[in-house]
Amino acid sequence: TSRLAHVRPLWVCAGPRSVSEDTRAFPHRPLQFEPVRMDFDLAKKHSKEVEQRRREAKRKLEQQRRDEEQRAAMEQEHRERELVRLQEAQEERARAEKEALQNAGVRYSAQLRPYPSSRTDDKLELPPSALQELERQGALEQGTLLTFAVTCPSGGPAMGGASSSSLSATHAGVAEFTAEEGTVGVPPRVALCLTKGSGLDSLSAVGQVEVRYLRLPRSARSLARLQPRGEGFHAGGAGVVRLDLQHVLQETLRGHTALTEGDWLPIRHGGATYELVVRALEPEPHLALLDTDLTVEVLPSEQTEAEQRAEEERKAREEALAREAEEREHERLARAAQKAAALRPEPAAGPDAVQLLLRLPDGSRLQRRFLREETLGQVLDWVEAEPSSRVRPGEFRVVQKWPGHCRELGPPEAGERLSGLGFARQEALFLQHLGSEAPAAADGVDALDAPERRAGAEAGAPAAAPAAAAAGGGAWSAAEERAHEALDRRLEGRVGTPTAAARSEPELGEVRGQELVAVFERLRALGMRPPEAAIAAKKYAAQLKELSEMGFEDWVHAVELLDKYGGRLLRVANLLSERAAEAPEAAFPAPPAAPPAAPAAAPAPAARAGAADTPAPEPDEATGAFPAADVDEKLRELAAMGFADEGRNRELLRKYAGRLERVIEALVSA
């Protein structure tokens, strides 16, 4: 196009007639032409526009294709998510139906905030509303064991927030319904199953846990396979710890309600904690530990299992390497036989022959004669044909060496003649293997042995050392330490069963006479109704006096706790101490001044040693008549105390010669 721009203008004929006709009509008149210039710039611009439109259309088609692919991918992803959601919903419905059938129609589920409990078993402390809901649905009337599924939210402490599809869950029983509404007391054993390796204090970051009523299956015979974590029962990875595992497990599982596959079971020995993982349960993956003959199998520890697995893998690799080496050796020997068959006959000694001495890496020697006109390739074939050389094609060199000279000869020089390489009548060569100084048959096994051992050791590294209290001294760690102390005492026999715990209560002297009346009057002064005060004074007078000496003056609240815990002084005192420590500003107020004690006609006699809680009727102590005014006054006082039977009161006053404290004691005992 650039050349045509410089061409002279073309001339075209103008007029309707042809040239022949115009010539005939005007033979002497020349033809007339009009100059017309072609616009090549316009054509070039047009072709650019066409190319641009073509590229734009292609770009639009490509963008449309990409949009369609993206839309199809999004639709496919949406369909997959919807399919997963429907599958999860179907599984949830199936689980709910199965649980409804398993729970006999009882349904309870709540999101509760966990707080640490110091119990040594796996029983929760639930709020009273849980008891009301279970009672409303008749769960208590069925006479079955109350068991619950406890679940951490997605990405909870056990997963480190990395997983959103699996939950950290376990099963537990219930100890009491005394927790505050919206909370649940979680013992360290259950907390460990929820948090696992992240530590109990990580449960503080969990806002709520789901507690769902679930009746666990029961079996007459069950099997549990437990695996020690980390090093197992080894002291610092060295000596084996000697312990009566059966006794420790029996004491640890005493009072436990449930067991679930995947649970971490902490056991104590010698002040140290060892963790067992429940790897398998039969016949169900979660069982109720009530009226069942539980058989326990202890598997090798995690480190031992990892070491055994690494050893098996190492042996498998060695066997594979040995097989490969054997196959390569067969191939080499077959190739050596072919090379030997293809070699020319060895020439006789003479001036045209070269005597070669080949030294092998193991110190042995090979000898053969070649003609000076033969090539180095035939020498290399001879080396491969010798079985003792243990070489593979292309992976060796022959070295020509003498003082001041060293040359490696291999496939690049295979076409050169021996005379051209300067071989003398006698020539010494050295065999050199490439990439390894060892023969091929020993490849891999010894060289990889040490690294594989290190890899096996790393694979067998313990998942975690024997557990200790989590660092930081949080509330969960403190509760765990208290539970460990209680479990240690139980393992050492200091506190065993509830009967032994009752025997550990301090022996309290019997309160009778005027002291009993004083306790009764004080309870009345604190607002307790006279009949209730009389019963409480008779049952807990000694405990109330001990609590008063400890500084706990709210006797009405103390009586409620004594009723709840069967009169166990230490349990009530510990509970009052904990509540006072949690809310010191709500310390028990000083009681109001007690009214004057009832007048006594005579000092109370000393209590007889070994007297029973309900004293037997004593002989008549009346020594004579006493003023009627005194009788009427004491009758009014007894009536004010809630003893309205005037005939019975007169009889006792007459029996005990007007001694009011003995009368009150007899009435309370009755």
XYZ file of C-alpha atoms in Angstrom:
670
model
C 0.000 0.000 0.000
C 2.878 2.393 0.719
C 4.286 1.864 -2.782
C 0.937 2.553 -4.471
C 0.768 5.945 -2.799
C 3.526 7.173 -5.157
C 2.033 5.800 -8.376
C 0.873 8.350 -10.918
C -2.898 8.877 -11.274
C -4.691 6.363 -13.417
C -6.678 7.465 -16.412
C -10.086 6.021 -17.123
C -12.342 6.560 -20.121
C -15.232 8.954 -19.750
C -18.466 8.711 -21.722
C -21.105 6.153 -22.428
C -19.684 4.893 -25.677
C -16.979 2.344 -26.165
C -13.568 3.101 -27.576
C -14.224 1.462 -30.904
C -17.400 3.382 -31.469
C -15.818 6.700 -30.530
C -12.902 6.026 -32.855
C -15.111 5.269 -35.768
C -17.200 8.372 -35.155
C -14.208 10.623 -34.666
C -11.206 9.018 -36.245
C -8.983 12.038 -35.808
C -10.133 12.908 -32.248
C -8.031 11.591 -29.298
C -9.583 9.742 -26.331
C -10.419 11.813 -23.252
C -9.636 10.502 -19.736
C -10.465 11.897 -16.270
C -8.001 11.465 -13.422
C -9.362 9.542 -10.263
C -7.131 9.152 -7.121
C -7.763 6.031 -4.823
C -7.987 6.689 -1.035
C -5.594 4.037 0.433
C -5.717 5.626 3.908
C -9.441 4.994 4.030
C -8.952 1.318 3.207
C -6.305 0.998 5.872
C -8.613 2.632 8.430
C -11.417 0.332 7.412
C -9.286 -2.770 7.860
C -8.237 -1.550 11.337
C -11.861 -1.031 12.310
C -12.752 -4.505 11.072
C -9.876 -6.016 13.053
C -10.872 -4.039 16.159
C -14.505 -5.156 15.854
C -13.327 -8.736 15.428
C -11.158 -8.519 18.547
C -13.994 -6.880 20.508
C -16.411 -9.615 19.463
C -13.860 -12.244 20.428
C -13.328 -10.555 23.811
C -17.069 -10.427 24.431
C -17.424 -14.079 23.555
C -14.552 -14.960 25.880
C -16.041 -12.864 28.695
C -19.420 -14.458 28.105
C -17.832 -17.892 28.260
C -16.059 -17.026 31.506
C -19.267 -15.607 33.001
C -21.137 -18.761 32.087
C -18.413 -20.942 33.591
C -18.410 -18.852 36.777
C -22.199 -18.959 36.965
C -22.163 -22.710 36.424
C -19.502 -23.126 39.139
C -21.520 -20.989 41.565
C -24.662 -22.959 40.809
C -22.777 -26.213 41.318
C -21.363 -24.956 44.611
C -24.820 -23.829 45.702
C -26.259 -27.234 44.791
C -23.505 -28.975 46.733
C -24.067 -26.752 49.785
C -27.778 -27.335 49.558
C -27.193 -31.062 49.265
C -24.936 -30.996 52.327
C -27.496 -28.932 54.222
C -30.287 -31.314 53.310
C -28.124 -34.272 54.270
C -27.269 -32.680 57.610
C -30.923 -31.831 58.205
C -31.887 -35.393 57.363
C -29.232 -36.744 59.723
C -30.404 -34.342 62.429
C -34.000 -35.478 61.979
C -32.913 -39.104 62.089
C -30.880 -38.422 65.220
C -33.767 -36.573 66.839
C -36.167 -39.400 66.005
C -33.726 -41.964 67.333
C -33.184 -39.960 70.521
C -36.945 -39.445 70.960
C -37.437 -43.180 70.675
C -34.461 -43.849 72.917
C -35.563 -41.239 75.480
C -39.170 -42.492 75.552
C -40.408 -39.085 74.407
C -38.474 -37.031 76.977
C -36.783 -34.021 75.425
C -34.490 -31.549 77.162
C -31.856 -29.346 75.554
C -30.324 -26.138 76.872
C -27.421 -23.808 76.140
C -25.695 -23.229 79.481
C -22.616 -21.325 80.594
C -20.071 -23.734 82.139
C -18.359 -23.116 85.462
C -15.794 -25.368 87.181
C -16.857 -28.001 89.676
C -14.447 -29.892 91.956
C -16.137 -33.260 91.681
C -14.022 -36.330 90.967
C -16.718 -38.043 88.896
C -18.504 -37.077 85.682
C -21.703 -35.660 87.160
C -22.967 -32.214 86.230
C -24.612 -29.593 88.410
C -27.726 -28.442 86.552
C -30.140 -25.580 87.329
C -33.499 -26.293 89.016
C -35.346 -25.539 85.781
C -33.818 -28.692 84.289
C -35.308 -30.758 87.090
C -38.695 -29.097 86.617
C -38.645 -29.795 82.881
C -37.638 -33.424 83.373
C -40.280 -33.879 86.070
C -42.928 -32.319 83.824
C -42.144 -34.886 81.121
C -42.089 -37.764 83.580
C -38.397 -38.605 83.230
C -38.011 -39.205 86.967
C -41.049 -41.463 87.108
C -39.466 -43.848 84.628
C -36.848 -44.779 87.199
C -33.968 -44.604 84.697
C -30.502 -43.148 85.070
C -30.369 -39.480 84.081
C -27.632 -39.061 81.487
C -26.845 -36.099 79.221
C -24.852 -35.368 76.079
C -22.515 -32.379 76.574
C -21.345 -30.669 73.393
C -18.984 -27.776 72.722
C -19.840 -25.418 69.848
C -18.193 -25.757 66.428
C -14.525 -24.823 66.448
C -14.421 -25.187 70.230
C -11.274 -25.556 72.306
C -10.761 -29.174 71.381
C -10.368 -28.219 67.708
C -8.559 -24.961 68.207
C -11.201 -23.193 66.128
C -10.013 -24.999 63.007
C -12.961 -27.246 62.372
C -16.525 -26.283 61.782
C -18.019 -29.655 60.885
C -17.235 -31.691 63.986
C -18.094 -31.017 67.595
C -16.325 -31.894 70.809
C -18.792 -34.011 72.749
C -19.027 -36.402 75.669
C -21.663 -37.806 78.010
C -22.212 -37.278 81.726
C -24.637 -37.789 84.581
C -26.121 -35.303 87.029
C -25.263 -34.851 90.683
C -27.705 -32.170 91.773
C -29.956 -29.428 90.474
C -28.511 -26.532 92.459
C -26.715 -24.486 89.812
C -27.781 -20.970 89.016
C -30.154 -20.604 86.107
C -28.328 -20.488 82.786
C -25.210 -22.230 84.152
C -23.930 -25.766 84.503
C -21.236 -27.081 86.829
C -18.745 -29.126 84.818
C -16.292 -31.386 86.705
C -12.662 -31.616 85.484
C -13.214 -35.087 84.047
C -15.948 -33.833 81.683
C -14.040 -30.613 80.940
C -10.988 -32.646 79.871
C -13.108 -34.653 77.429
C -14.354 -31.383 75.903
C -11.043 -29.515 75.734
C -8.578 -32.419 75.383
C -5.065 -31.151 74.623
C -5.930 -27.443 74.704
C -6.142 -27.372 78.535
C -9.072 -26.963 80.888
C -8.677 -23.191 81.156
C -9.475 -22.900 77.440
C -13.067 -23.737 78.404
C -13.287 -20.221 79.855
C -13.368 -18.884 76.298
C -16.428 -21.004 75.481
C -19.550 -18.972 76.010
C -22.002 -21.860 76.270
C -22.167 -25.618 76.010
C -25.165 -27.641 74.909
C -26.578 -30.041 77.492
C -29.060 -32.489 76.001
C -30.910 -35.267 77.786
C -29.966 -38.616 76.264
C -30.721 -41.990 77.751
C -27.600 -44.067 77.186
C -27.815 -47.764 76.364
C -26.975 -50.200 79.127
C -25.409 -53.610 78.782
C -24.760 -56.439 81.192
C -21.268 -56.883 79.738
C -19.158 -54.225 78.061
C -15.594 -53.825 76.808
C -13.395 -50.720 76.823
C -10.055 -50.428 75.050
C -7.910 -47.729 76.639
C -4.650 -46.331 75.280
C -2.194 -44.323 77.418
C -1.317 -40.986 75.861
C 2.228 -39.959 75.039
C 4.894 -41.979 76.805
C 2.331 -43.968 78.763
C 3.329 -45.227 82.195
C 6.949 -44.126 81.993
C 8.726 -41.777 84.356
C 10.213 -39.168 82.041
C 10.377 -41.720 79.229
C 12.776 -43.908 81.215
C 11.656 -46.440 83.815
C 8.229 -48.005 83.798
C 5.908 -46.802 86.563
C 4.721 -49.682 88.700
C 1.090 -49.281 89.668
C -1.943 -51.403 90.379
C -3.861 -50.324 87.298
C -6.964 -52.313 88.189
C -7.253 -50.650 91.586
C -6.559 -47.197 90.128
C -9.180 -47.631 87.409
C -11.750 -48.916 89.877
C -11.240 -45.940 92.151
C -11.146 -43.506 89.215
C -14.364 -44.811 87.653
C -16.194 -45.058 90.956
C -19.288 -42.914 90.754
C -18.907 -42.359 87.002
C -22.057 -42.475 84.953
C -21.005 -42.771 81.316
C -18.120 -43.555 79.005
C -17.760 -42.413 75.385
C -15.367 -43.324 72.602
C -12.737 -40.576 72.320
C -12.980 -39.585 75.991
C -9.794 -38.723 77.867
C -9.730 -40.473 81.225
C -7.235 -39.006 83.737
C -5.888 -41.362 86.390
C -3.665 -40.486 89.339
C -0.673 -42.316 90.765
C 2.090 -41.022 92.959
C 0.960 -37.418 92.607
C 1.174 -37.552 88.790
C -1.611 -37.617 86.228
C -1.656 -40.099 83.370
C -4.238 -39.830 80.624
C -5.978 -42.730 78.925
C -7.891 -42.366 75.666
C -11.011 -44.483 75.171
C -10.232 -45.927 71.737
C -13.131 -48.350 71.475
C -16.252 -49.372 73.372
C -18.427 -52.423 72.916
C -21.268 -53.000 72.287
C -22.033 -49.276 71.774
C -19.791 -46.223 71.214
C -21.238 -44.695 74.394
C -22.393 -46.634 77.424
C -23.909 -46.092 80.840
C -21.649 -47.466 83.586
C -24.440 -48.831 85.749
C -24.897 -52.523 86.546
C -22.404 -53.538 83.865
C -19.478 -55.953 83.945
C -16.798 -53.747 82.381
C -13.742 -55.443 80.894
C -10.777 -53.147 80.231
C -8.027 -53.773 77.683
C -4.993 -51.493 77.873
C -3.365 -50.916 74.487
C 0.271 -49.885 73.920
C 0.895 -46.196 74.525
C 0.767 -43.698 71.686
C 4.551 -43.434 71.582
C 4.994 -47.207 71.612
C 2.400 -47.581 68.875
C 4.121 -44.891 66.791
C 7.480 -46.600 67.278
C 6.022 -49.953 66.293
C 4.403 -48.397 63.242
C 7.677 -46.683 62.274
C 9.540 -49.982 62.704
C 7.026 -51.787 60.506
C 7.298 -49.069 57.866
C 11.102 -49.239 58.017
C 11.051 -53.001 57.558
C 8.628 -52.644 54.660
C 10.906 -50.072 53.009
C 13.936 -52.291 53.547
C 12.128 -55.247 52.011
C 11.057 -53.120 49.043
C 14.602 -51.843 48.584
C 15.953 -55.382 48.835
C 13.501 -56.569 46.195
C 14.431 -53.679 43.905
C 18.136 -54.375 44.441
C 17.602 -58.062 43.691
C 15.727 -57.213 40.496
C 18.481 -54.801 39.456
C 21.092 -57.454 40.198
C 19.270 -59.988 37.999
C 19.057 -57.416 35.229
C 22.769 -56.593 35.631
C 23.817 -60.232 35.503
C 21.677 -60.825 32.409
C 23.167 -57.745 30.783
C 26.692 -58.873 31.778
C 26.084 -62.241 30.136
C 24.967 -60.505 26.929
C 28.034 -58.252 26.982
C 30.334 -61.206 27.574
C 28.825 -63.094 24.630
C 29.303 -60.070 22.359
C 32.991 -59.533 23.275
C 35.697 -60.426 20.759
C 38.025 -63.264 21.682
C 40.950 -62.225 23.813
C 44.039 -61.769 21.593
C 47.383 -63.446 22.253
C 50.228 -61.527 23.800
C 52.307 -59.592 21.353
C 53.455 -56.142 20.267
C 49.943 -55.268 19.019
C 48.240 -56.249 22.298
C 47.651 -54.156 25.432
C 47.580 -55.903 28.816
C 44.945 -54.117 31.007
C 44.854 -54.388 34.822
C 41.643 -53.043 36.349
C 41.556 -52.381 40.085
C 38.070 -52.600 41.676
C 36.913 -50.514 44.679
C 36.938 -53.608 46.932
C 40.643 -54.211 46.165
C 40.219 -57.091 43.714
C 41.672 -57.031 40.172
C 40.578 -57.931 36.655
C 42.939 -58.598 33.702
C 42.456 -58.889 29.947
C 44.304 -58.224 26.694
C 43.003 -55.975 23.910
C 44.392 -55.013 20.540
C 45.795 -51.531 20.309
C 43.444 -50.839 17.409
C 40.348 -51.682 19.457
C 38.247 -48.880 20.930
C 37.662 -47.905 24.529
C 34.006 -48.935 24.111
C 35.079 -52.582 24.001
C 36.992 -52.081 27.246
C 33.852 -50.592 28.843
C 31.802 -53.553 27.588
C 34.315 -55.898 29.182
C 33.956 -54.064 32.507
C 30.163 -54.445 32.342
C 30.530 -58.128 31.357
C 32.428 -58.947 34.545
C 29.905 -59.840 37.334
C 32.354 -58.845 40.062
C 32.521 -55.249 38.803
C 28.902 -54.606 39.927
C 28.456 -51.663 37.557
C 25.464 -50.326 35.643
C 25.631 -48.779 32.159
C 26.744 -45.167 32.176
C 27.293 -45.111 35.942
C 31.027 -45.835 36.063
C 34.348 -44.589 34.720
C 37.811 -46.090 34.259
C 40.581 -43.837 35.498
C 44.002 -43.671 33.877
C 46.382 -42.499 36.534
C 50.082 -42.173 37.151
C 52.220 -39.514 38.790
C 51.381 -36.173 37.256
C 48.548 -37.580 35.190
C 44.891 -38.425 35.940
C 42.186 -38.896 33.346
C 38.674 -40.294 33.556
C 37.566 -42.335 30.553
C 33.944 -43.142 29.842
C 31.228 -43.109 27.164
C 32.434 -39.807 25.604
C 35.756 -41.496 24.728
C 34.196 -44.850 23.788
C 34.934 -44.373 20.065
C 38.637 -43.622 20.462
C 41.281 -46.282 19.846
C 43.488 -47.463 22.676
C 46.572 -46.385 20.751
C 45.148 -42.898 20.393
C 44.511 -42.742 24.134
C 48.201 -43.418 24.768
C 47.772 -46.930 26.211
C 51.125 -48.689 26.659
C 51.688 -52.430 26.350
C 50.725 -52.710 30.002
C 48.167 -50.306 31.456
C 46.696 -50.051 34.978
C 43.178 -48.604 35.311
C 40.973 -47.885 38.307
C 37.229 -48.491 38.384
C 35.186 -45.613 39.747
C 31.432 -45.806 40.508
C 29.564 -42.551 39.922
C 27.423 -41.103 42.749
C 28.326 -43.735 45.325
C 31.460 -45.349 46.639
C 29.463 -48.439 47.646
C 28.353 -51.276 45.324
C 24.887 -51.059 43.829
C 23.530 -53.996 45.830
C 23.873 -52.028 49.044
C 21.997 -48.983 47.755
C 19.373 -47.451 49.989
C 19.326 -49.822 52.954
C 22.267 -48.626 55.021
C 22.249 -45.117 53.598
C 18.621 -44.547 54.500
C 18.670 -46.420 57.774
C 19.671 -43.540 60.028
C 17.312 -40.941 58.471
C 14.432 -43.386 58.583
C 15.161 -44.108 62.207
C 15.043 -40.393 62.906
C 11.780 -40.099 61.003
C 10.359 -43.006 62.958
C 11.460 -41.408 66.204
C 9.779 -38.153 65.207
C 6.620 -40.019 64.240
C 6.698 -41.773 67.562
C 7.131 -38.602 69.542
C 4.552 -38.457 72.319
C 1.410 -36.541 71.577
C 1.600 -35.003 74.997
C 3.489 -35.628 78.182
C 1.561 -36.835 81.211
C -0.910 -34.113 81.902
C -0.342 -31.530 84.571
C -2.437 -28.604 85.694
C -2.769 -25.985 82.995
C -0.513 -22.990 83.354
C -2.027 -19.764 84.471
C -3.715 -20.922 87.656
C -7.243 -20.323 86.343
C -10.473 -21.402 87.991
C -10.608 -24.591 85.939
C -7.055 -25.524 86.905
C -7.830 -24.851 90.579
C -10.914 -27.079 90.392
C -8.828 -29.769 88.731
C -6.225 -29.580 91.503
C -8.917 -29.945 94.167
C -10.377 -32.926 92.352
C -6.908 -34.474 92.092
C -6.348 -34.007 95.814
C -9.666 -35.688 96.614
C -8.878 -38.542 94.219
C -5.400 -38.964 95.730
C -6.925 -39.210 99.195
C -9.349 -41.817 97.963
C -6.620 -43.832 96.226
C -4.504 -43.759 99.370
C -7.430 -45.018 101.425
C -7.846 -41.863 103.454
C -11.324 -41.335 102.063
C -12.969 -44.178 100.236
C -16.695 -44.705 100.126
C -19.429 -42.375 101.413
C -19.427 -44.493 104.570
C -15.741 -43.768 105.029
C -16.398 -40.110 104.352
C -19.034 -40.150 107.089
C -16.544 -41.802 109.432
C -14.128 -38.956 108.708
C -16.585 -36.456 110.190
C -15.485 -35.091 113.574
C -17.081 -36.653 116.613
C -19.438 -34.161 118.228
C -20.615 -34.247 121.793
C -24.302 -34.606 122.507
C -26.126 -31.387 123.305
C -28.776 -31.736 125.992
C -30.495 -29.781 128.669
C -30.105 -26.044 128.810
C -27.752 -25.975 125.786
C -30.403 -27.657 123.663
C -32.990 -25.142 124.869
C -30.608 -22.300 123.981
C -30.214 -23.674 120.443
C -33.989 -23.929 120.126
C -34.484 -20.353 121.347
C -31.857 -19.031 118.979
C -33.455 -20.717 115.977
C -36.788 -19.207 116.979
C -35.166 -15.791 117.312
C -33.787 -16.166 113.779
C -37.335 -16.577 112.461
C -37.827 -20.338 112.343
C -41.255 -21.691 113.318
C -41.268 -23.401 116.751
C -41.988 -26.967 115.538
C -39.281 -26.725 112.862
C -36.909 -25.113 115.369
C -37.544 -27.929 117.839
C -36.761 -30.628 115.257
C -33.678 -28.791 113.952
C -32.382 -28.211 117.473
C -32.680 -31.865 118.321
C -31.066 -33.088 115.071
C -28.315 -30.497 114.497
C -27.619 -28.769 117.799
C -24.029 -30.032 117.929
C -23.339 -29.110 114.291
C -24.860 -25.640 114.726
C -22.717 -24.938 117.780
C -19.580 -26.011 115.826
C -20.557 -23.799 112.879
C -21.128 -20.899 115.258
C -17.618 -21.337 116.620
C -16.330 -21.265 113.015
C -18.065 -17.910 112.458
C -21.148 -19.047 110.519
C -24.052 -17.422 112.298
C -26.884 -17.874 109.801
C -28.303 -20.997 111.414
C -31.453 -21.071 109.308
C -29.404 -21.425 106.107
C -27.076 -23.871 107.832
C -30.051 -26.076 108.802
C -31.134 -26.185 105.138
C -27.655 -27.334 104.082
C -27.468 -29.868 106.925
C -30.777 -31.328 105.766
C -29.486 -31.436 102.198
C -26.177 -33.150 103.008
C -27.364 -35.467 105.747
C -25.837 -33.553 108.643
C -22.258 -33.742 107.282
C -20.524 -30.927 109.079
C -17.389 -30.786 106.923
C -19.376 -30.681 103.684
C -21.570 -27.851 104.951
C -18.618 -25.925 106.386
C -16.682 -26.195 103.098
C -19.691 -25.057 101.103
C -20.296 -22.092 103.393
C -16.602 -21.169 103.151
C -16.666 -21.281 99.339
C -19.791 -19.120 99.155
C -18.364 -16.669 101.653
C -15.156 -16.451 99.562
C -17.120 -15.905 96.352
C -19.312 -13.168 97.856
C -17.588 -11.710 100.907
C -19.897 -8.705 100.835
C -22.812 -11.056 101.417
C -21.329 -12.532 104.555
C -23.828 -13.846 107.030
C -25.151 -11.055 109.257
C -24.921 -11.288 112.960
C -28.041 -12.844 114.407
C -30.416 -10.790 116.526
C -30.037 -11.006 120.228
C -31.661 -14.136 121.528
C -34.341 -13.734 124.178
C -33.490 -14.687 127.700
C -33.196 -18.372 128.203
C -36.007 -20.153 129.919
C -35.556 -20.164 133.706
C -34.211 -23.367 135.069
C -35.282 -24.726 138.434
C -32.055 -26.590 138.962
C -28.772 -27.121 137.188
C -28.932 -29.788 134.495
C -27.380 -33.097 135.462
C -24.322 -34.286 133.626
C -25.111 -36.241 130.481
C -24.565 -39.930 130.862
C -21.847 -41.439 128.722
C -23.230 -43.307 125.745
C -26.705 -41.728 125.969
C -28.822 -42.319 122.878
C -30.123 -39.549 120.608
C -33.631 -40.200 121.968
C -33.284 -40.475 125.768
C -35.303 -43.185 127.418
C -37.802 -42.107 130.080
C -36.057 -41.596 133.379
C -37.443 -42.311 136.884
C -39.761 -39.704 138.370
C -37.602 -36.863 139.650
C -40.357 -34.992 141.455
C -39.485 -34.434 145.076
C -42.652 -32.698 146.093
C -45.134 -30.109 145.091
C -44.068 -26.778 143.614
C -45.989 -23.556 143.334
C -48.923 -23.578 140.904
C -47.849 -20.158 139.593
C -44.614 -21.687 138.373
C -46.549 -24.475 136.629
C -48.834 -22.004 134.867
C -45.884 -19.818 133.783
C -43.986 -22.805 132.362
C -47.090 -24.072 130.588
C -47.497 -20.667 128.935
C -43.818 -20.720 127.927
C -44.121 -24.224 126.476
C -47.223 -23.171 124.554
C -45.333 -20.170 123.176
C -42.597 -22.532 121.998
C -45.150 -24.518 120.011
C -45.905 -27.354 122.420
C -49.680 -26.984 122.719
C -50.525 -30.302 124.393
C -51.177 -28.962 127.938
C -51.882 -32.421 129.396
C -48.613 -33.802 128.051
C -46.753 -30.715 129.265
C -48.217 -31.044 132.803
C -47.276 -34.716 132.900
C -43.658 -33.987 131.904
C -43.381 -31.056 134.320
C -44.573 -33.319 137.078
C -42.216 -36.082 135.906
C -39.126 -33.837 135.826
C -39.985 -31.734 138.894
C -40.541 -28.579 136.899
C -37.131 -28.673 135.171
C -38.067 -26.934 131.930
C -34.948 -27.910 129.960
C -35.603 -31.617 130.544
C -39.227 -31.158 129.502
C -38.214 -29.403 126.276
C -35.633 -32.092 125.556
C -38.237 -34.822 126.035
C -40.734 -33.004 123.832
C -38.149 -32.430 121.098
C -37.033 -36.047 121.244
C -40.616 -37.204 120.876
